[in-house]
Amino acid sequence: MVEKKKIRKAVFPVAGLGTRFLPATKAVPKEMLTVVDKPVIQYVVDEAAEAGIEHFVFVTGRGKGVIEDYFDIQFELEQMLRERNKNAELTLLTNILPKAGTASFTRQQVPLGLGHAVWCARDIVGDEPFAVLLPDMIMTGDNKSCLKGMVELYDQSGGNVLAVEECAPELAHRYGIVAPGEEIGNGFRIIDMVEKPAKGTQPSNYFINGRYILQPEIFTLLETQERGAGNEIQLTDSMLKLLKQQDFTAYPFRGETYDTGAKDGFILANLAFALQREDIRPLIEGPLKDIIAKMG
Ligand code: G1P
């Protein structure tokens, strides 16, 4: 079994072009689109912080500078809020600010795929296990966050941990899919994995939902990883190589996951998170039912 070091750092690949969300993403990175009143990236950073992450590593790209600005102070705005005694708003801004020195930004200069984006973080992560959170995927509905549950499982299993969920068989070709082995704690050992299997060839319906705990040896494998599905350097392909040397455990996540990079997932995330809010639910529940009734 691989030594269990604390998971201190998380990598957020935020270089994606967001073509599914044009024209909005022409000027606004998809990670900055809002779900209710927070940008998507804030949900994922909050999830990481809840799981004990101490250092946040963003792999950005051209046109993503606004993400870096978002995690900085906005002096004029804060000054203005202070002068107007808008204390609640000031506290809100202070609470989302990472502690000085705990956020790092590096650029993926060419969009060569998720595996390449993660590899771009190698020097900042260094020689320790780390988490990867895909910001498109935001979650709700379990009593603890997905990454927190994974860290708890990692504390028992060590090695590498991937969060999985079950999908309809006809959707398996969209994802990374794992094949299950024996049960471990509240998860199971992974014995095989494949990125975007051809329709009908998937070894199971357990898809990788965008949360990973990985050992640093993945970086050496990513360095020489040849292109795979979609002609991109795929993280799953290097994980499959690492599976020959180290354990991979699956954490079956039991909440709801929304793919905010797709229009339907984004709208559903807004509805689900709004309906969970005591200040908003009473304002929208009735009108929402009316809209559906009127539209037939
Ligand atoms: C990526 C991963 C895939 C995973 C998916 C989750 O794919 O490569 O293994 O299942 O995220 O959203 P992408 O959505 O970038 O095609």
PDB file of N, CA and C in Angstrom, residues 146-226:
ATOM      1  N   CYS A 146     -18.529  15.813  -1.936  1.00  0.00           N
ATOM      2  CA  CYS A 146     -17.949  14.653  -2.608  1.00  0.00           C
ATOM      3  C   CYS A 146     -16.478  14.485  -2.222  1.00  0.00           C
ATOM      4  N   LEU A 147     -15.705  15.574  -2.304  1.00  0.00           N
ATOM      5  CA  LEU A 147     -14.265  15.440  -2.024  1.00  0.00           C
ATOM      6  C   LEU A 147     -14.012  15.064  -0.562  1.00  0.00           C
ATOM      7  N   LYS A 148     -14.848  15.568   0.342  1.00  0.00           N
ATOM      8  CA  LYS A 148     -14.674  15.219   1.763  1.00  0.00           C
ATOM      9  C   LYS A 148     -14.860  13.710   1.965  1.00  0.00           C
ATOM     10  N   GLY A 149     -15.882  13.161   1.339  1.00  0.00           N
ATOM     11  CA  GLY A 149     -16.115  11.717   1.420  1.00  0.00           C
ATOM     12  C   GLY A 149     -14.939  10.944   0.836  1.00  0.00           C
ATOM     13  N   MET A 150     -14.367  11.469  -0.245  1.00  0.00           N
ATOM     14  CA  MET A 150     -13.221  10.798  -0.876  1.00  0.00           C
ATOM     15  C   MET A 150     -11.995  10.811   0.037  1.00  0.00           C
ATOM     16  N   VAL A 151     -11.782  11.957   0.700  1.00  0.00           N
ATOM     17  CA  VAL A 151     -10.626  12.075   1.604  1.00  0.00           C
ATOM     18  C   VAL A 151     -10.776  11.067   2.752  1.00  0.00           C
ATOM     19  N   GLU A 152     -12.008  10.905   3.249  1.00  0.00           N
ATOM     20  CA  GLU A 152     -12.243   9.929   4.329  1.00  0.00           C
ATOM     21  C   GLU A 152     -11.931   8.513   3.855  1.00  0.00           C
ATOM     22  N   LEU A 153     -12.339   8.201   2.632  1.00  0.00           N
ATOM     23  CA  LEU A 153     -12.043   6.864   2.086  1.00  0.00           C
ATOM     24  C   LEU A 153     -10.536   6.709   1.871  1.00  0.00           C
ATOM     25  N   TYR A 154      -9.898   7.762   1.368  1.00  0.00           N
ATOM     26  CA  TYR A 154      -8.443   7.746   1.147  1.00  0.00           C
ATOM     27  C   TYR A 154      -7.697   7.491   2.459  1.00  0.00           C
ATOM     28  N   ASP A 155      -8.223   8.051   3.562  1.00  0.00           N
ATOM     29  CA  ASP A 155      -7.574   7.842   4.859  1.00  0.00           C
ATOM     30  C   ASP A 155      -7.536   6.354   5.228  1.00  0.00           C
ATOM     31  N   GLN A 156      -8.499   5.568   4.693  1.00  0.00           N
ATOM     32  CA  GLN A 156      -8.471   4.114   4.927  1.00  0.00           C
ATOM     33  C   GLN A 156      -7.679   3.392   3.835  1.00  0.00           C
ATOM     34  N   SER A 157      -7.913   3.789   2.581  1.00  0.00           N
ATOM     35  CA  SER A 157      -7.401   2.988   1.454  1.00  0.00           C
ATOM     36  C   SER A 157      -6.013   3.412   0.993  1.00  0.00           C
ATOM     37  N   GLY A 158      -5.657   4.695   1.166  1.00  0.00           N
ATOM     38  CA  GLY A 158      -4.422   5.225   0.579  1.00  0.00           C
ATOM     39  C   GLY A 158      -4.522   5.186  -0.942  1.00  0.00           C
ATOM     40  N   GLY A 159      -3.399   5.286  -1.623  1.00  0.00           N
ATOM     41  CA  GLY A 159      -3.380   5.173  -3.083  1.00  0.00           C
ATOM     42  C   GLY A 159      -4.138   6.291  -3.772  1.00  0.00           C
ATOM     43  N   ASN A 160      -4.856   5.926  -4.817  1.00  0.00           N
ATOM     44  CA  ASN A 160      -5.603   6.884  -5.632  1.00  0.00           C
ATOM     45  C   ASN A 160      -7.097   6.628  -5.442  1.00  0.00           C
ATOM     46  N   VAL A 161      -7.892   7.686  -5.423  1.00  0.00           N
ATOM     47  CA  VAL A 161      -9.340   7.538  -5.230  1.00  0.00           C
ATOM     48  C   VAL A 161     -10.067   8.332  -6.313  1.00  0.00           C
ATOM     49  N   LEU A 162     -11.039   7.708  -6.960  1.00  0.00           N
ATOM     50  CA  LEU A 162     -11.861   8.407  -7.965  1.00  0.00           C
ATOM     51  C   LEU A 162     -13.314   8.367  -7.522  1.00  0.00           C
ATOM     52  N   ALA A 163     -14.011   9.504  -7.618  1.00  0.00           N
ATOM     53  CA  ALA A 163     -15.444   9.492  -7.331  1.00  0.00           C
ATOM     54  C   ALA A 163     -16.174   9.000  -8.571  1.00  0.00           C
ATOM     55  N   VAL A 164     -17.154   8.127  -8.370  1.00  0.00           N
ATOM     56  CA  VAL A 164     -17.923   7.592  -9.505  1.00  0.00           C
ATOM     57  C   VAL A 164     -19.413   7.690  -9.210  1.00  0.00           C
ATOM     58  N   GLU A 165     -20.178   7.671 -10.287  1.00  0.00           N
ATOM     59  CA  GLU A 165     -21.636   7.589 -10.193  1.00  0.00           C
ATOM     60  C   GLU A 165     -22.096   6.663 -11.309  1.00  0.00           C
ATOM     61  N   GLU A 166     -23.332   6.196 -11.204  1.00  0.00           N
ATOM     62  CA  GLU A 166     -23.839   5.338 -12.281  1.00  0.00           C
ATOM     63  C   GLU A 166     -24.590   6.187 -13.300  1.00  0.00           C
ATOM     64  N   CYS A 167     -24.376   5.872 -14.576  1.00  0.00           N
ATOM     65  CA  CYS A 167     -25.106   6.601 -15.629  1.00  0.00           C
ATOM     66  C   CYS A 167     -25.966   5.610 -16.406  1.00  0.00           C
ATOM     67  N   ALA A 168     -26.879   6.146 -17.200  1.00  0.00           N
ATOM     68  CA  ALA A 168     -27.647   5.283 -18.100  1.00  0.00           C
ATOM     69  C   ALA A 168     -26.660   4.671 -19.101  1.00  0.00           C
ATOM     70  N   PRO A 169     -26.810   3.377 -19.432  1.00  0.00           N
ATOM     71  CA  PRO A 169     -25.849   2.704 -20.317  1.00  0.00           C
ATOM     72  C   PRO A 169     -25.611   3.453 -21.628  1.00  0.00           C
ATOM     73  N   GLU A 170     -26.648   4.095 -22.154  1.00  0.00           N
ATOM     74  CA  GLU A 170     -26.501   4.769 -23.459  1.00  0.00           C
ATOM     75  C   GLU A 170     -25.701   6.078 -23.366  1.00  0.00           C
ATOM     76  N   LEU A 171     -25.370   6.509 -22.114  1.00  0.00           N
ATOM     77  CA  LEU A 171     -24.577   7.736 -21.957  1.00  0.00           C
ATOM     78  C   LEU A 171     -23.118   7.458 -21.590  1.00  0.00           C
ATOM     79  N   ALA A 172     -22.765   6.178 -21.429  1.00  0.00           N
ATOM     80  CA  ALA A 172     -21.424   5.820 -20.940  1.00  0.00           C
ATOM     81  C   ALA A 172     -20.316   6.302 -21.879  1.00  0.00           C
ATOM     82  N   HIS A 173     -20.615   6.411 -23.168  1.00  0.00           N
ATOM     83  CA  HIS A 173     -19.578   6.810 -24.139  1.00  0.00           C
ATOM     84  C   HIS A 173     -19.124   8.263 -23.956  1.00  0.00           C
ATOM     85  N   ARG A 174     -19.838   9.025 -23.116  1.00  0.00           N
ATOM     86  CA  ARG A 174     -19.457  10.435 -22.898  1.00  0.00           C
ATOM     87  C   ARG A 174     -18.377  10.596 -21.830  1.00  0.00           C
ATOM     88  N   TYR A 175     -18.116   9.532 -21.060  1.00  0.00           N
ATOM     89  CA  TYR A 175     -17.325   9.673 -19.827  1.00  0.00           C
ATOM     90  C   TYR A 175     -16.115   8.750 -19.785  1.00  0.00           C
ATOM     91  N   GLY A 176     -15.322   8.919 -18.692  1.00  0.00           N
ATOM     92  CA  GLY A 176     -14.360   7.906 -18.284  1.00  0.00           C
ATOM     93  C   GLY A 176     -15.129   6.884 -17.462  1.00  0.00           C
ATOM     94  N   ILE A 177     -14.935   5.601 -17.766  1.00  0.00           N
ATOM     95  CA  ILE A 177     -15.704   4.527 -17.106  1.00  0.00           C
ATOM     96  C   ILE A 177     -14.730   3.593 -16.392  1.00  0.00           C
ATOM     97  N   VAL A 178     -15.111   3.148 -15.168  1.00  0.00           N
ATOM     98  CA  VAL A 178     -14.246   2.219 -14.429  1.00  0.00           C
ATOM     99  C   VAL A 178     -14.928   0.860 -14.305  1.00  0.00           C
ATOM    100  N   ALA A 179     -14.096  -0.194 -14.162  1.00  0.00           N
ATOM    101  CA  ALA A 179     -14.623  -1.541 -13.930  1.00  0.00           C
ATOM    102  C   ALA A 179     -14.414  -1.883 -12.457  1.00  0.00           C
ATOM    103  N   PRO A 180     -15.487  -2.320 -11.753  1.00  0.00           N
ATOM    104  CA  PRO A 180     -15.387  -2.574 -10.312  1.00  0.00           C
ATOM    105  C   PRO A 180     -14.795  -3.937  -9.966  1.00  0.00           C
ATOM    106  N   GLY A 181     -13.998  -3.951  -8.862  1.00  0.00           N
ATOM    107  CA  GLY A 181     -13.515  -5.200  -8.272  1.00  0.00           C
ATOM    108  C   GLY A 181     -14.086  -5.348  -6.874  1.00  0.00           C
ATOM    109  N   GLU A 182     -13.287  -5.852  -5.930  1.00  0.00           N
ATOM    110  CA  GLU A 182     -13.803  -6.131  -4.574  1.00  0.00           C
ATOM    111  C   GLU A 182     -14.162  -4.846  -3.812  1.00  0.00           C
ATOM    112  N   GLU A 183     -15.080  -5.005  -2.830  1.00  0.00           N
ATOM    113  CA  GLU A 183     -15.483  -3.853  -2.003  1.00  0.00           C
ATOM    114  C   GLU A 183     -14.376  -3.470  -1.029  1.00  0.00           C
ATOM    115  N   ILE A 184     -14.189  -2.151  -0.845  1.00  0.00           N
ATOM    116  CA  ILE A 184     -13.217  -1.629   0.126  1.00  0.00           C
ATOM    117  C   ILE A 184     -13.946  -0.552   0.915  1.00  0.00           C
ATOM    118  N   GLY A 185     -14.123  -0.720   2.226  1.00  0.00           N
ATOM    119  CA  GLY A 185     -14.845   0.279   3.021  1.00  0.00           C
ATOM    120  C   GLY A 185     -16.194   0.552   2.373  1.00  0.00           C
ATOM    121  N   ASN A 186     -16.511   1.839   2.156  1.00  0.00           N
ATOM    122  CA  ASN A 186     -17.772   2.147   1.470  1.00  0.00           C
ATOM    123  C   ASN A 186     -17.550   2.352  -0.031  1.00  0.00           C
ATOM    124  N   GLY A 187     -16.419   1.862  -0.548  1.00  0.00           N
ATOM    125  CA  GLY A 187     -16.159   1.965  -1.987  1.00  0.00           C
ATOM    126  C   GLY A 187     -15.778   0.618  -2.561  1.00  0.00           C
ATOM    127  N   PHE A 188     -15.113   0.633  -3.728  1.00  0.00           N
ATOM    128  CA  PHE A 188     -14.643  -0.627  -4.307  1.00  0.00           C
ATOM    129  C   PHE A 188     -13.345  -0.406  -5.067  1.00  0.00           C
ATOM    130  N   ARG A 189     -12.587  -1.482  -5.209  1.00  0.00           N
ATOM    131  CA  ARG A 189     -11.333  -1.440  -5.950  1.00  0.00           C
ATOM    132  C   ARG A 189     -11.642  -1.284  -7.444  1.00  0.00           C
ATOM    133  N   ILE A 190     -10.849  -0.471  -8.119  1.00  0.00           N
ATOM    134  CA  ILE A 190     -11.011  -0.326  -9.576  1.00  0.00           C
ATOM    135  C   ILE A 190     -10.014  -1.285 -10.249  1.00  0.00           C
ATOM    136  N   ILE A 191     -10.500  -2.081 -11.203  1.00  0.00           N
ATOM    137  CA  ILE A 191      -9.587  -3.049 -11.848  1.00  0.00           C
ATOM    138  C   ILE A 191      -9.306  -2.694 -13.314  1.00  0.00           C
ATOM    139  N   ASP A 192     -10.059  -1.750 -13.852  1.00  0.00           N
ATOM    140  CA  ASP A 192      -9.820  -1.353 -15.244  1.00  0.00           C
ATOM    141  C   ASP A 192     -10.510  -0.001 -15.453  1.00  0.00           C
ATOM    142  N   MET A 193     -10.092   0.741 -16.459  1.00  0.00           N
ATOM    143  CA  MET A 193     -10.806   1.986 -16.794  1.00  0.00           C
ATOM    144  C   MET A 193     -10.579   2.333 -18.255  1.00  0.00           C
ATOM    145  N   VAL A 194     -11.526   3.072 -18.814  1.00  0.00           N
ATOM    146  CA  VAL A 194     -11.434   3.443 -20.227  1.00  0.00           C
ATOM    147  C   VAL A 194     -12.073   4.818 -20.418  1.00  0.00           C
ATOM    148  N   GLU A 195     -11.434   5.656 -21.235  1.00  0.00           N
ATOM    149  CA  GLU A 195     -11.982   6.991 -21.510  1.00  0.00           C
ATOM    150  C   GLU A 195     -12.888   6.922 -22.740  1.00  0.00           C
ATOM    151  N   LYS A 196     -14.096   7.387 -22.572  1.00  0.00           N
ATOM    152  CA  LYS A 196     -15.090   7.457 -23.656  1.00  0.00           C
ATOM    153  C   LYS A 196     -15.142   6.178 -24.493  1.00  0.00           C
ATOM    154  N   PRO A 197     -15.601   5.077 -23.866  1.00  0.00           N
ATOM    155  CA  PRO A 197     -15.688   3.801 -24.595  1.00  0.00           C
ATOM    156  C   PRO A 197     -16.672   3.895 -25.768  1.00  0.00           C
ATOM    157  N   ALA A 198     -16.388   3.138 -26.820  1.00  0.00           N
ATOM    158  CA  ALA A 198     -17.333   3.096 -27.954  1.00  0.00           C
ATOM    159  C   ALA A 198     -18.662   2.572 -27.418  1.00  0.00           C
ATOM    160  N   LYS A 199     -19.762   3.041 -28.017  1.00  0.00           N
ATOM    161  CA  LYS A 199     -21.101   2.679 -27.521  1.00  0.00           C
ATOM    162  C   LYS A 199     -21.242   1.162 -27.362  1.00  0.00           C
ATOM    163  N   GLY A 200     -21.729   0.749 -26.201  1.00  0.00           N
ATOM    164  CA  GLY A 200     -21.992  -0.676 -25.966  1.00  0.00           C
ATOM    165  C   GLY A 200     -20.785  -1.481 -25.511  1.00  0.00           C
ATOM    166  N   THR A 201     -19.612  -0.851 -25.390  1.00  0.00           N
ATOM    167  CA  THR A 201     -18.413  -1.622 -25.004  1.00  0.00           C
ATOM    168  C   THR A 201     -17.964  -1.337 -23.574  1.00  0.00           C
ATOM    169  N   GLN A 202     -18.696  -0.516 -22.818  1.00  0.00           N
ATOM    170  CA  GLN A 202     -18.229  -0.101 -21.492  1.00  0.00           C
ATOM    171  C   GLN A 202     -18.204  -1.287 -20.520  1.00  0.00           C
ATOM    172  N   PRO A 203     -17.158  -1.341 -19.659  1.00  0.00           N
ATOM    173  CA  PRO A 203     -17.056  -2.450 -18.714  1.00  0.00           C
ATOM    174  C   PRO A 203     -18.043  -2.343 -17.542  1.00  0.00           C
ATOM    175  N   SER A 204     -18.676  -1.177 -17.354  1.00  0.00           N
ATOM    176  CA  SER A 204     -19.719  -0.991 -16.339  1.00  0.00           C
ATOM    177  C   SER A 204     -20.386   0.342 -16.667  1.00  0.00           C
ATOM    178  N   ASN A 205     -21.315   0.768 -15.806  1.00  0.00           N
ATOM    179  CA  ASN A 205     -21.929   2.089 -16.006  1.00  0.00           C
ATOM    180  C   ASN A 205     -21.442   3.089 -14.954  1.00  0.00           C
ATOM    181  N   TYR A 206     -20.345   2.752 -14.261  1.00  0.00           N
ATOM    182  CA  TYR A 206     -19.765   3.674 -13.285  1.00  0.00           C
ATOM    183  C   TYR A 206     -18.888   4.696 -14.009  1.00  0.00           C
ATOM    184  N   PHE A 207     -19.338   5.944 -14.039  1.00  0.00           N
ATOM    185  CA  PHE A 207     -18.515   6.968 -14.695  1.00  0.00           C
ATOM    186  C   PHE A 207     -17.765   7.815 -13.672  1.00  0.00           C
ATOM    187  N   ILE A 208     -16.599   8.300 -14.088  1.00  0.00           N
ATOM    188  CA  ILE A 208     -15.772   9.188 -13.259  1.00  0.00           C
ATOM    189  C   ILE A 208     -16.457  10.559 -13.287  1.00  0.00           C
ATOM    190  N   ASN A 209     -16.823  11.080 -12.096  1.00  0.00           N
ATOM    191  CA  ASN A 209     -17.690  12.268 -12.079  1.00  0.00           C
ATOM    192  C   ASN A 209     -16.921  13.595 -11.976  1.00  0.00           C
ATOM    193  N   GLY A 210     -15.585  13.558 -12.063  1.00  0.00           N
ATOM    194  CA  GLY A 210     -14.838  14.817 -12.073  1.00  0.00           C
ATOM    195  C   GLY A 210     -14.134  15.149 -10.771  1.00  0.00           C
ATOM    196  N   ARG A 211     -13.980  14.178  -9.880  1.00  0.00           N
ATOM    197  CA  ARG A 211     -13.243  14.375  -8.631  1.00  0.00           C
ATOM    198  C   ARG A 211     -12.217  13.254  -8.509  1.00  0.00           C
ATOM    199  N   TYR A 212     -10.950  13.623  -8.255  1.00  0.00           N
ATOM    200  CA  TYR A 212      -9.862  12.657  -8.215  1.00  0.00           C
ATOM    201  C   TYR A 212      -8.952  12.939  -7.033  1.00  0.00           C
ATOM    202  N   ILE A 213      -8.404  11.867  -6.421  1.00  0.00           N
ATOM    203  CA  ILE A 213      -7.240  11.994  -5.531  1.00  0.00           C
ATOM    204  C   ILE A 213      -6.145  11.155  -6.181  1.00  0.00           C
ATOM    205  N   LEU A 214      -5.035  11.794  -6.506  1.00  0.00           N
ATOM    206  CA  LEU A 214      -4.001  11.107  -7.296  1.00  0.00           C
ATOM    207  C   LEU A 214      -2.644  11.188  -6.615  1.00  0.00           C
ATOM    208  N   GLN A 215      -1.857  10.155  -6.815  1.00  0.00           N
ATOM    209  CA  GLN A 215      -0.473  10.155  -6.332  1.00  0.00           C
ATOM    210  C   GLN A 215       0.408  10.891  -7.353  1.00  0.00           C
ATOM    211  N   PRO A 216       1.501  11.500  -6.896  1.00  0.00           N
ATOM    212  CA  PRO A 216       2.299  12.354  -7.795  1.00  0.00           C
ATOM    213  C   PRO A 216       2.964  11.593  -8.950  1.00  0.00           C
ATOM    214  N   GLU A 217       3.048  10.251  -8.859  1.00  0.00           N
ATOM    215  CA  GLU A 217       3.645   9.471  -9.956  1.00  0.00           C
ATOM    216  C   GLU A 217       2.859   9.651 -11.256  1.00  0.00           C
ATOM    217  N   ILE A 218       1.627  10.144 -11.152  1.00  0.00           N
ATOM    218  CA  ILE A 218       0.824  10.370 -12.371  1.00  0.00           C
ATOM    219  C   ILE A 218       1.533  11.356 -13.305  1.00  0.00           C
ATOM    220  N   PHE A 219       2.289  12.303 -12.727  1.00  0.00           N
ATOM    221  CA  PHE A 219       2.927  13.338 -13.560  1.00  0.00           C
ATOM    222  C   PHE A 219       3.962  12.749 -14.520  1.00  0.00           C
ATOM    223  N   THR A 220       4.732  11.754 -14.046  1.00  0.00           N
ATOM    224  CA  THR A 220       5.739  11.123 -14.908  1.00  0.00           C
ATOM    225  C   THR A 220       5.039  10.433 -16.082  1.00  0.00           C
ATOM    226  N   LEU A 221       3.906   9.808 -15.802  1.00  0.00           N
ATOM    227  CA  LEU A 221       3.179   9.101 -16.862  1.00  0.00           C
ATOM    228  C   LEU A 221       2.554  10.094 -17.840  1.00  0.00           C
ATOM    229  N   LEU A 222       2.052  11.216 -17.307  1.00  0.00           N
ATOM    230  CA  LEU A 222       1.426  12.232 -18.181  1.00  0.00           C
ATOM    231  C   LEU A 222       2.449  12.860 -19.128  1.00  0.00           C
ATOM    232  N   GLU A 223       3.682  12.922 -18.652  1.00  0.00           N
ATOM    233  CA  GLU A 223       4.747  13.571 -19.422  1.00  0.00           C
ATOM    234  C   GLU A 223       4.900  12.944 -20.819  1.00  0.00           C
ATOM    235  N   THR A 224       4.709  11.617 -20.887  1.00  0.00           N
ATOM    236  CA  THR A 224       4.916  10.921 -22.164  1.00  0.00           C
ATOM    237  C   THR A 224       3.609  10.346 -22.704  1.00  0.00           C
ATOM    238  N   GLN A 225       2.488  10.811 -22.146  1.00  0.00           N
ATOM    239  CA  GLN A 225       1.199  10.243 -22.552  1.00  0.00           C
ATOM    240  C   GLN A 225       0.873  10.609 -24.008  1.00  0.00           C
ATOM    241  N   GLU A 226       0.612   9.582 -24.811  1.00  0.00           N
ATOM    242  CA  GLU A 226       0.198   9.838 -26.196  1.00  0.00           C
ATOM    243  C   GLU A 226      -1.275  10.250 -26.214  1.00  0.00           C
TER     244      GLU A 226
END
